[in-house]
Amino acid sequence: MKLPSAPILSAVAEPLYRAAVEGGRASLEVLAERAGIDYAAAADEVQALAAIGLLEVSCGEIEAVPPRIPLEQVAAEHAKAADATRQLASVFADIWSEAGDRSSFVEVITDEARCAVVEAKLMDDTASTVDGLCIGPVSPRKARTGMEIPRPGVAVGFFAAMERGVRARGLYGVSVLEDFEGLAAVHQCIAVGEQARVFAQVPLNLMLFDDKRALLSVPGQKGARRSLVIVHESGLLDSLVALFDVFWQMGVPLSPESQVVDALGGPASDEQQLLSYLAAGLTDEAIARDLGVSARTVGRRIARLEEVLGAHSRFQLAIQASRRGWI
């Protein structure tokens, strides 16, 4: 199968074409001088622009051509190339599936270097949405012997994706509220437009790209830190998209003001007293009178505790606090 191709323009294409349009017919030397471009670079780009049909070269002189029809042709060529590539991917997937009874909609990557490349590629290719479940930073107490623990950070290509207008949603485990670097990374994501929520029991690390690809990060074997499972369009992908939506609905919104809490210690004395009052069924107004604060302040403190414990309601807050032995 032969793939159609279209010329690739460099950064000097625009100033070169602009110089040809504004200055009129000219030799290559004059055109390069007008555009402020090196002669050799201009010569290469003139060839590319002429191949597209944006410039016309005749008798040693270069003249600009109206752009709409040539560029529509370029767009059509790229569309053909994309369609042909998708067809080729389907053929190769069938070959892969037939050789060894492999599932064509699932890929497993175990090499760490390739894992990083694949993550960046999927983010770069994202056009509209990226959704994620993140368990949160790995506690040193839970790390396997000899395993290097990566420090939390923003995914490669995330900021560029947000600049392209991609919509992002992230649901994080409560351990992100127990780690300064982890929470700082989340704040960076929120600052550029991510909708972030927290939930007590995020079950897995999952990324969804345009709801067309899923990326599962799982512990690796034989000393490897992790493996990646890529899921392409399939019933399994549909299930993962639905799974994200279920957990997203249970999450509590994270705000840019969220602060790190000490997960290994208990709540402060005033927080423990507040939880005790809630467990006893006191109203916000009654609690406020006893604590000498406003009912609004009590509401904010309760909302903060719900966020810390990943609770979606006061009932869930009581359950989570009880599980931790806070009340």
Coordinates of N, CA and C in Angstrom, one line a residue, residues 109-314:
I109 N 3.6 -2.7 27.0 CA 5.0 -2.2 26.8 C 5.7 -2.3 28.2
T110 N 6.9 -2.9 28.1 CA 7.6 -3.1 29.4 C 8.9 -2.3 29.5
D111 N 9.4 -1.8 28.4 CA 10.7 -1.1 28.4 C 10.4 0.4 28.9
E112 N 11.1 0.8 29.9 CA 10.8 2.1 30.5 C 11.0 3.3 29.5
A113 N 12.1 3.2 28.7 CA 12.3 4.2 27.7 C 11.2 4.3 26.7
R114 N 10.7 3.2 26.2 CA 9.6 3.2 25.3 C 8.3 3.6 25.9
C115 N 8.1 3.3 27.2 CA 7.0 3.8 27.9 C 6.9 5.3 27.9
A116 N 8.0 5.9 28.1 CA 8.1 7.4 28.2 C 7.7 8.0 26.8
V117 N 8.2 7.3 25.7 CA 8.0 7.8 24.4 C 6.5 7.7 24.0
V118 N 5.9 6.5 24.4 CA 4.5 6.3 24.1 C 3.6 7.3 24.8
E119 N 3.9 7.5 26.1 CA 3.1 8.5 26.9 C 3.1 9.9 26.2
A120 N 4.3 10.3 25.8 CA 4.4 11.6 25.2 C 3.7 11.7 23.8
K121 N 3.8 10.6 23.1 CA 3.1 10.5 21.8 C 1.6 10.6 21.9
L122 N 1.1 9.8 22.8 CA -0.4 9.8 23.0 C -0.9 11.2 23.4
M123 N -0.1 11.9 24.3 CA -0.5 13.3 24.7 C -0.4 14.2 23.5
D124 N 0.6 14.1 22.7 CA 0.8 15.0 21.6 C -0.3 14.8 20.5
D125 N -0.8 13.6 20.4 CA -1.8 13.3 19.4 C -3.3 13.6 19.9
T126 N -3.4 14.0 21.2 CA -4.7 14.3 21.7 C -5.3 15.6 21.1
A127 N -6.5 15.5 20.7 CA -7.2 16.6 20.0 C -8.2 17.3 20.8
S128 N -8.9 16.6 21.7 CA -10.0 17.3 22.4 C -10.1 17.0 23.9
T129 N -9.9 15.8 24.4 CA -10.0 15.5 25.8 C -8.9 14.6 26.3
V130 N -8.5 14.8 27.6 CA -7.7 13.9 28.3 C -8.2 13.7 29.7
D131 N -8.5 12.5 30.1 CA -9.1 12.2 31.4 C -8.2 11.3 32.1
G132 N -8.0 11.4 33.4 CA -7.1 10.5 34.1 C -7.6 10.2 35.5
L133 N -7.3 8.9 35.9 CA -7.3 8.5 37.3 C -5.9 8.3 37.8
C134 N -5.6 8.9 38.9 CA -4.2 8.8 39.4 C -4.3 8.4 40.9
I135 N -3.7 7.3 41.2 CA -3.7 6.8 42.6 C -3.0 7.8 43.5
G136 N -1.9 8.4 43.0 CA -1.2 9.4 43.7 C 0.2 9.0 44.0
P137 N 1.0 9.8 44.6 CA 2.4 9.4 44.9 C 2.6 8.1 45.7
V138 N 3.6 7.4 45.3 CA 3.9 6.1 46.0 C 4.6 6.4 47.3
S139 N 4.0 5.8 48.4 CA 4.6 6.0 49.7 C 5.9 5.2 49.8
P140 N 7.0 5.7 50.4 CA 8.2 4.9 50.5 C 8.0 3.6 51.3
R141 N 7.0 3.6 52.2 CA 6.7 2.4 52.9 C 6.2 1.3 52.1
K142 N 5.5 1.7 50.9 CA 4.9 0.7 50.1 C 5.8 0.3 48.9
A143 N 6.9 0.9 48.8 CA 7.8 0.6 47.6 C 8.5 -0.7 47.8
R144 N 8.6 -1.4 46.7 CA 9.4 -2.7 46.8 C 10.9 -2.4 46.9
T145 N 11.6 -3.3 47.5 CA 13.0 -3.2 47.8 C 13.7 -3.0 46.4
G146 N 14.5 -1.9 46.4 CA 15.3 -1.6 45.3 C 14.6 -0.8 44.2
M147 N 13.3 -0.6 44.4 CA 12.5 0.1 43.3 C 12.7 1.6 43.5
E148 N 13.1 2.3 42.4 CA 13.3 3.7 42.4 C 11.9 4.4 42.3
I149 N 11.6 5.3 43.2 CA 10.3 5.9 43.3 C 10.4 7.2 42.5
P150 N 9.7 7.4 41.4 CA 9.7 8.6 40.7 C 9.0 9.7 41.4
R151 N 9.5 10.9 41.3 CA 8.9 12.0 42.0 C 7.7 12.5 41.2
P152 N 6.6 13.0 41.8 CA 5.4 13.4 41.1 C 5.7 14.6 40.2
G153 N 5.1 14.7 39.1 CA 5.2 15.8 38.1 C 4.1 15.8 37.1
V154 N 4.1 16.8 36.3 CA 3.1 16.9 35.3 C 3.5 16.1 34.1
A155 N 2.6 15.4 33.4 CA 2.8 14.6 32.3 C 3.5 15.4 31.2
V156 N 4.4 14.7 30.5 CA 5.1 15.4 29.3 C 4.0 15.7 28.3
G157 N 4.1 16.9 27.8 CA 3.1 17.4 26.7 C 1.8 17.9 27.2
F158 N 1.6 17.8 28.6 CA 0.3 18.2 29.1 C 0.0 19.7 28.8
F159 N 1.0 20.6 29.1 CA 0.8 22.0 29.0 C 0.6 22.4 27.5
A160 N 1.3 21.7 26.6 CA 1.1 22.0 25.2 C -0.3 21.6 24.8
A161 N -0.8 20.5 25.3 CA -2.1 20.0 25.0 C -3.2 21.0 25.5
M162 N -3.0 21.6 26.7 CA -3.9 22.6 27.2 C -3.9 23.8 26.3
E163 N -2.7 24.2 25.8 CA -2.6 25.4 24.9 C -3.4 25.1 23.6
R164 N -3.5 23.9 23.2 CA -4.2 23.5 22.0 C -5.7 23.6 22.2
G165 N -6.1 23.7 23.5 CA -7.6 23.7 23.8 C -8.1 22.4 24.2
V166 N -7.2 21.5 24.6 CA -7.7 20.2 25.1 C -8.3 20.4 26.4
R167 N -9.5 19.7 26.7 CA -10.1 19.7 28.0 C -9.6 18.6 28.8
A168 N -9.2 18.9 30.1 CA -8.6 17.9 30.9 C -9.4 17.7 32.3
R169 N -9.5 16.5 32.7 CA -10.1 16.2 34.0 C -9.2 15.1 34.7
G170 N -8.9 15.4 35.9 CA -8.0 14.5 36.7 C -8.7 14.1 38.0
L171 N -8.8 12.9 38.3 CA -9.2 12.4 39.6 C -8.1 11.8 40.4
Y172 N -7.7 12.3 41.6 CA -6.5 11.9 42.3 C -6.9 11.2 43.6
G173 N -6.1 10.3 44.0 CA -6.2 9.7 45.3 C -5.8 10.6 46.4
V174 N -6.2 10.4 47.6 CA -6.0 11.3 48.7 C -4.5 11.5 49.0
S175 N -3.7 10.5 48.6 CA -2.2 10.6 48.9 C -1.6 11.9 48.2
V176 N -2.3 12.4 47.2 CA -1.8 13.6 46.6 C -1.8 14.8 47.6
L177 N -2.7 14.7 48.5 CA -2.8 15.8 49.6 C -1.8 15.5 50.7
E178 N -1.0 14.5 50.6 CA -0.1 14.2 51.6 C 1.3 14.4 51.1
D179 N 1.5 15.0 49.9 CA 2.8 15.1 49.3 C 2.9 16.5 48.7
F180 N 3.9 17.2 49.1 CA 4.1 18.6 48.6 C 4.3 18.7 47.1
E181 N 5.2 17.8 46.6 CA 5.5 17.8 45.2 C 4.2 17.4 44.4
G182 N 3.5 16.4 44.9 CA 2.4 15.9 44.2 C 1.3 16.9 44.1
L183 N 1.0 17.6 45.2 CA 0.0 18.6 45.2 C 0.4 19.8 44.4
A184 N 1.7 20.1 44.4 CA 2.2 21.2 43.6 C 2.0 21.0 42.1
A185 N 2.2 19.7 41.7 CA 2.0 19.3 40.3 C 0.5 19.5 39.9
V186 N -0.4 19.1 40.8 CA -1.8 19.2 40.6 C -2.2 20.7 40.5
H187 N -1.7 21.5 41.3 CA -1.9 22.9 41.2 C -1.5 23.5 39.9
Q188 N -0.4 23.0 39.4 CA 0.0 23.5 38.0 C -1.0 23.1 37.0
C189 N -1.5 22.0 37.1 CA -2.5 21.5 36.1 C -3.8 22.3 36.3
I190 N -4.2 22.6 37.5 CA -5.4 23.4 37.7 C -5.3 24.8 37.2
A191 N -4.0 25.3 37.3 CA -3.8 26.7 36.9 C -3.9 26.9 35.4
V192 N -3.8 25.8 34.6 CA -3.9 25.9 33.2 C -5.3 25.4 32.7
G193 N -6.2 25.1 33.6 CA -7.5 24.7 33.2 C -8.0 23.3 33.5
E194 N -7.2 22.5 34.1 CA -7.7 21.1 34.4 C -8.7 21.2 35.5
Q195 N -9.8 20.4 35.3 CA -10.7 20.1 36.4 C -10.2 19.0 37.3
A196 N -9.9 19.3 38.5 CA -9.3 18.3 39.4 C -10.2 17.9 40.5
R197 N -10.3 16.6 40.8 CA -11.1 16.1 42.0 C -10.2 15.1 42.8
V198 N -10.7 14.8 44.0 CA -10.0 13.9 44.8 C -11.0 12.9 45.3
F199 N -10.5 11.6 45.5 CA -11.4 10.5 46.0 C -10.5 9.6 46.8
A200 N -11.1 9.0 47.9 CA -10.4 8.3 48.8 C -9.7 7.0 48.2
Q201 N -10.4 6.4 47.3 CA -10.0 5.0 46.9 C -9.9 5.0 45.3
V202 N -9.0 5.7 44.7 CA -8.8 5.6 43.3 C -8.1 4.2 43.0
P203 N -8.7 3.4 42.2 CA -8.2 2.0 42.1 C -7.0 1.7 41.1
L204 N -6.8 2.6 40.2 CA -5.7 2.4 39.2 C -5.3 3.7 38.5
N205 N -4.1 3.6 37.9 CA -3.6 4.7 37.1 C -4.1 4.6 35.7
L206 N -4.9 5.5 35.2 CA -5.5 5.3 33.9 C -5.5 6.7 33.2
M207 N -5.2 6.7 31.9 CA -5.3 7.9 31.1 C -6.2 7.6 29.9
L208 N -7.1 8.5 29.6 CA -8.0 8.3 28.4 C -7.7 9.5 27.5
F209 N -7.4 9.2 26.2 CA -7.1 10.2 25.2 C -8.2 10.3 24.2
D210 N -9.0 11.3 24.2 CA -10.1 11.5 23.2 C -11.0 10.4 23.3
D211 N -11.0 9.6 24.3 CA -11.9 8.4 24.5 C -11.6 7.4 23.3
K212 N -10.4 7.5 22.7 CA -10.1 6.6 21.6 C -8.9 5.7 22.0
R213 N -8.1 6.1 23.0 CA -7.0 5.3 23.5 C -7.0 5.4 25.0
A214 N -6.7 4.3 25.6 CA -6.6 4.2 27.1 C -5.2 3.8 27.4
L215 N -4.6 4.3 28.5 CA -3.3 4.0 28.9 C -3.3 3.6 30.4
L216 N -3.1 2.3 30.6 CA -3.0 1.8 32.0 C -1.6 1.6 32.4
S217 N -1.2 2.2 33.6 CA 0.1 2.0 34.2 C 0.0 1.0 35.3
V218 N 0.8 -0.1 35.2 CA 0.7 -1.2 36.2 C 2.1 -1.5 36.6
P219 N 2.3 -2.1 37.8 CA 3.6 -2.4 38.3 C 4.3 -3.4 37.4
G220 N 5.6 -3.1 37.2 CA 6.4 -4.0 36.3 C 6.8 -5.3 37.0
Q221 N 7.5 -6.1 36.3 CA 8.0 -7.4 36.8 C 9.5 -7.4 36.7
K222 N 10.1 -8.3 37.5 CA 11.6 -8.5 37.4 C 12.3 -7.2 37.6
G223 N 12.0 -6.4 38.5 CA 12.7 -5.2 38.8 C 12.3 -4.0 38.1
A224 N 11.4 -4.1 37.1 CA 10.9 -3.0 36.3 C 10.0 -2.2 37.1
R225 N 10.0 -0.9 37.0 CA 9.1 0.0 37.8 C 7.7 -0.2 37.4
R226 N 7.4 -0.2 36.1 CA 6.1 -0.3 35.6 C 6.0 -0.9 34.2
S227 N 4.8 -1.2 33.8 CA 4.5 -1.6 32.4 C 3.3 -0.7 32.0
L228 N 3.2 -0.5 30.7 CA 2.0 0.2 30.2 C 1.2 -0.7 29.3
V229 N -0.1 -0.6 29.5 CA -1.1 -1.3 28.7 C -1.9 -0.3 27.9
I230 N -1.8 -0.4 26.6 CA -2.5 0.5 25.7 C -3.7 -0.2 25.2
V231 N -4.9 0.4 25.3 CA -6.1 -0.2 24.9 C -6.7 0.7 23.8
H232 N -6.9 0.1 22.6 CA -7.5 0.8 21.5 C -9.0 0.6 21.5
E233 N -9.6 1.2 20.5 CA -11.1 1.2 20.4 C -11.6 -0.2 20.5
S234 N -12.5 -0.4 21.5 CA -13.0 -1.8 21.7 C -14.0 -1.7 22.8
G235 N -14.6 -2.9 23.1 CA -15.5 -2.9 24.3 C -14.8 -2.7 25.6
L236 N -13.5 -3.1 25.6 CA -12.7 -2.9 26.8 C -12.5 -1.4 27.0
L237 N -12.2 -0.7 26.0 CA -12.0 0.8 26.1 C -13.3 1.5 26.5
D238 N -14.4 1.0 26.0 CA -15.7 1.6 26.4 C -15.9 1.4 27.9
S239 N -15.5 0.2 28.4 CA -15.7 0.0 29.9 C -14.8 0.9 30.7
L240 N -13.6 1.1 30.2 CA -12.7 2.0 31.0 C -13.2 3.4 31.0
V241 N -13.8 3.9 29.9 CA -14.4 5.2 29.8 C -15.5 5.3 30.8
A242 N -16.4 4.3 30.9 CA -17.5 4.3 31.8 C -17.0 4.2 33.3
L243 N -15.9 3.5 33.5 CA -15.3 3.4 34.8 C -14.8 4.8 35.3
F244 N -14.2 5.5 34.4 CA -13.7 6.9 34.8 C -14.9 7.7 35.1
D245 N -15.9 7.7 34.3 CA -17.1 8.5 34.6 C -17.7 8.2 36.0
V246 N -17.8 6.9 36.4 CA -18.3 6.6 37.7 C -17.5 7.2 38.8
F247 N -16.2 7.0 38.7 CA -15.3 7.5 39.8 C -15.3 9.1 39.8
W248 N -15.4 9.7 38.6 CA -15.4 11.1 38.5 C -16.6 11.7 39.3
Q249 N -17.7 11.1 39.1 CA -18.9 11.6 39.8 C -18.8 11.5 41.3
M250 N -18.0 10.6 41.8 CA -17.8 10.4 43.3 C -16.8 11.3 43.8
G251 N -16.0 12.0 43.0 CA -14.9 12.8 43.5 C -15.3 14.1 44.0
V252 N -14.5 14.7 44.9 CA -14.7 16.0 45.5 C -13.8 17.0 44.8
P253 N -14.3 18.1 44.3 CA -13.4 19.1 43.6 C -12.2 19.6 44.5
L254 N -11.1 19.6 43.8 CA -9.9 20.2 44.4 C -9.8 21.6 44.0
S255 N -9.4 22.5 44.9 CA -9.2 23.9 44.6 C -7.8 24.3 44.6
P256 N -7.4 25.4 44.0 CA -6.0 25.9 43.9 C -5.5 26.1 45.3
E257 N -6.4 26.3 46.3 CA -6.0 26.6 47.7 C -5.7 25.3 48.5
S258 N -6.0 24.1 47.9 CA -5.8 22.9 48.7 C -4.4 22.8 49.2
Q259 N -4.2 22.4 50.5 CA -2.9 22.3 51.1 C -2.6 20.9 51.5
V260 N -1.3 20.6 51.7 CA -0.8 19.3 52.1 C -1.2 19.0 53.6
V261 N -1.7 17.8 53.8 CA -2.0 17.4 55.2 C -1.0 16.3 55.6
D262 N -0.9 16.1 56.9 CA -0.1 15.1 57.5 C -0.9 13.8 57.6
A263 N -0.7 12.9 56.6 CA -1.5 11.7 56.6 C -1.1 10.7 57.7
L264 N 0.1 10.8 58.2 CA 0.6 9.8 59.2 C 0.1 10.2 60.6
G265 N -0.2 11.5 60.8 CA -0.7 11.9 62.1 C -2.2 12.0 62.0
G266 N -2.8 12.4 63.1 CA -4.3 12.5 63.1 C -4.6 13.9 62.8
P267 N -5.9 14.3 62.9 CA -6.4 15.6 62.7 C -5.9 16.5 63.9
A268 N -5.9 17.8 63.6 CA -5.7 18.8 64.7 C -6.8 18.7 65.7
S269 N -6.6 19.2 66.9 CA -7.6 19.0 68.0 C -8.9 19.7 67.6
D270 N -8.9 20.9 67.0 CA -10.1 21.5 66.6 C -10.9 20.7 65.5
E271 N -10.1 20.1 64.6 CA -10.7 19.2 63.6 C -11.4 18.0 64.2
Q272 N -10.7 17.4 65.2 CA -11.2 16.2 65.8 C -12.5 16.6 66.6
Q273 N -12.5 17.8 67.2 CA -13.7 18.2 68.0 C -14.8 18.4 67.0
L274 N -14.5 19.0 65.8 CA -15.5 19.2 64.8 C -16.1 17.9 64.4
L275 N -15.3 16.9 64.1 CA -15.8 15.6 63.7 C -16.6 15.0 64.7
S276 N -16.2 15.1 66.0 CA -17.0 14.6 67.1 C -18.4 15.2 67.1
Y277 N -18.5 16.5 66.9 CA -19.8 17.2 66.9 C -20.6 16.7 65.8
L278 N -20.0 16.5 64.6 CA -20.8 16.0 63.4 C -21.3 14.6 63.7
A279 N -20.5 13.8 64.3 CA -20.9 12.4 64.6 C -22.0 12.4 65.6
A280 N -22.1 13.4 66.5 CA -23.1 13.5 67.5 C -24.4 14.1 66.9
G281 N -24.4 14.6 65.6 CA -25.6 15.1 65.0 C -25.8 16.5 65.2
L282 N -24.8 17.3 65.7 CA -25.0 18.7 65.9 C -25.1 19.5 64.5
T283 N -25.9 20.5 64.5 CA -26.1 21.3 63.3 C -24.9 22.3 63.2
D284 N -24.7 22.8 62.0 CA -23.6 23.8 61.8 C -23.7 25.0 62.8
E285 N -24.9 25.4 63.0 CA -25.1 26.6 63.9 C -24.7 26.2 65.3
A286 N -25.1 25.1 65.8 CA -24.8 24.7 67.1 C -23.3 24.5 67.3
I287 N -22.6 23.9 66.3 CA -21.2 23.8 66.3 C -20.5 25.1 66.3
A288 N -21.0 26.0 65.5 CA -20.4 27.4 65.4 C -20.5 28.1 66.8
R289 N -21.6 28.0 67.4 CA -21.8 28.7 68.7 C -20.8 28.1 69.7
D290 N -20.6 26.8 69.7 CA -19.7 26.2 70.7 C -18.3 26.5 70.4
L291 N -17.9 26.6 69.2 CA -16.5 26.9 68.8 C -16.2 28.4 68.7
G292 N -17.3 29.2 68.8 CA -17.1 30.6 68.7 C -16.7 31.1 67.4
V293 N -17.2 30.5 66.3 CA -16.9 30.9 65.0 C -18.3 31.0 64.2
S294 N -18.2 31.5 63.0 CA -19.5 31.6 62.2 C -19.8 30.2 61.6
A295 N -21.1 30.1 61.3 CA -21.6 28.8 60.6 C -20.9 28.7 59.3
R296 N -20.6 29.8 58.6 CA -19.9 29.7 57.3 C -18.5 29.1 57.5
T297 N -17.8 29.5 58.6 CA -16.5 28.9 58.9 C -16.6 27.4 59.1
V298 N -17.6 27.0 59.9 CA -17.8 25.6 60.1 C -18.0 24.9 58.8
G299 N -18.8 25.5 57.9 CA -19.0 24.8 56.6 C -17.8 24.7 55.8
R300 N -16.9 25.7 55.8 CA -15.6 25.6 55.1 C -14.7 24.5 55.7
R301 N -14.7 24.4 57.0 CA -13.9 23.4 57.6 C -14.4 22.0 57.3
I302 N -15.7 21.8 57.3 CA -16.2 20.5 56.9 C -15.9 20.2 55.5
A303 N -16.0 21.2 54.6 CA -15.7 21.0 53.2 C -14.2 20.6 53.0
R304 N -13.4 21.2 53.8 CA -11.9 20.9 53.7 C -11.7 19.5 54.2
L305 N -12.4 19.0 55.3 CA -12.2 17.7 55.7 C -12.7 16.7 54.7
E306 N -13.8 17.0 54.1 CA -14.4 16.1 53.0 C -13.3 16.0 51.9
E307 N -12.7 17.1 51.5 CA -11.7 17.1 50.5 C -10.5 16.2 50.9
V308 N -10.0 16.4 52.1 CA -8.9 15.6 52.6 C -9.1 14.1 52.6
L309 N -10.3 13.7 53.0 CA -10.7 12.3 53.1 C -11.3 11.7 51.9
G310 N -11.5 12.6 50.9 CA -12.1 12.1 49.7 C -13.6 11.7 49.9
A311 N -14.3 12.5 50.7 CA -15.7 12.2 51.0 C -16.6 13.1 50.1
H312 N -17.7 12.5 49.7 CA -18.6 13.3 48.8 C -19.8 13.8 49.6
S313 N -19.9 13.4 50.8 CA -21.0 13.9 51.7 C -20.6 13.8 53.1
R314 N -21.4 14.3 54.0 CA -21.0 14.3 55.5 C -21.1 12.8 56.0

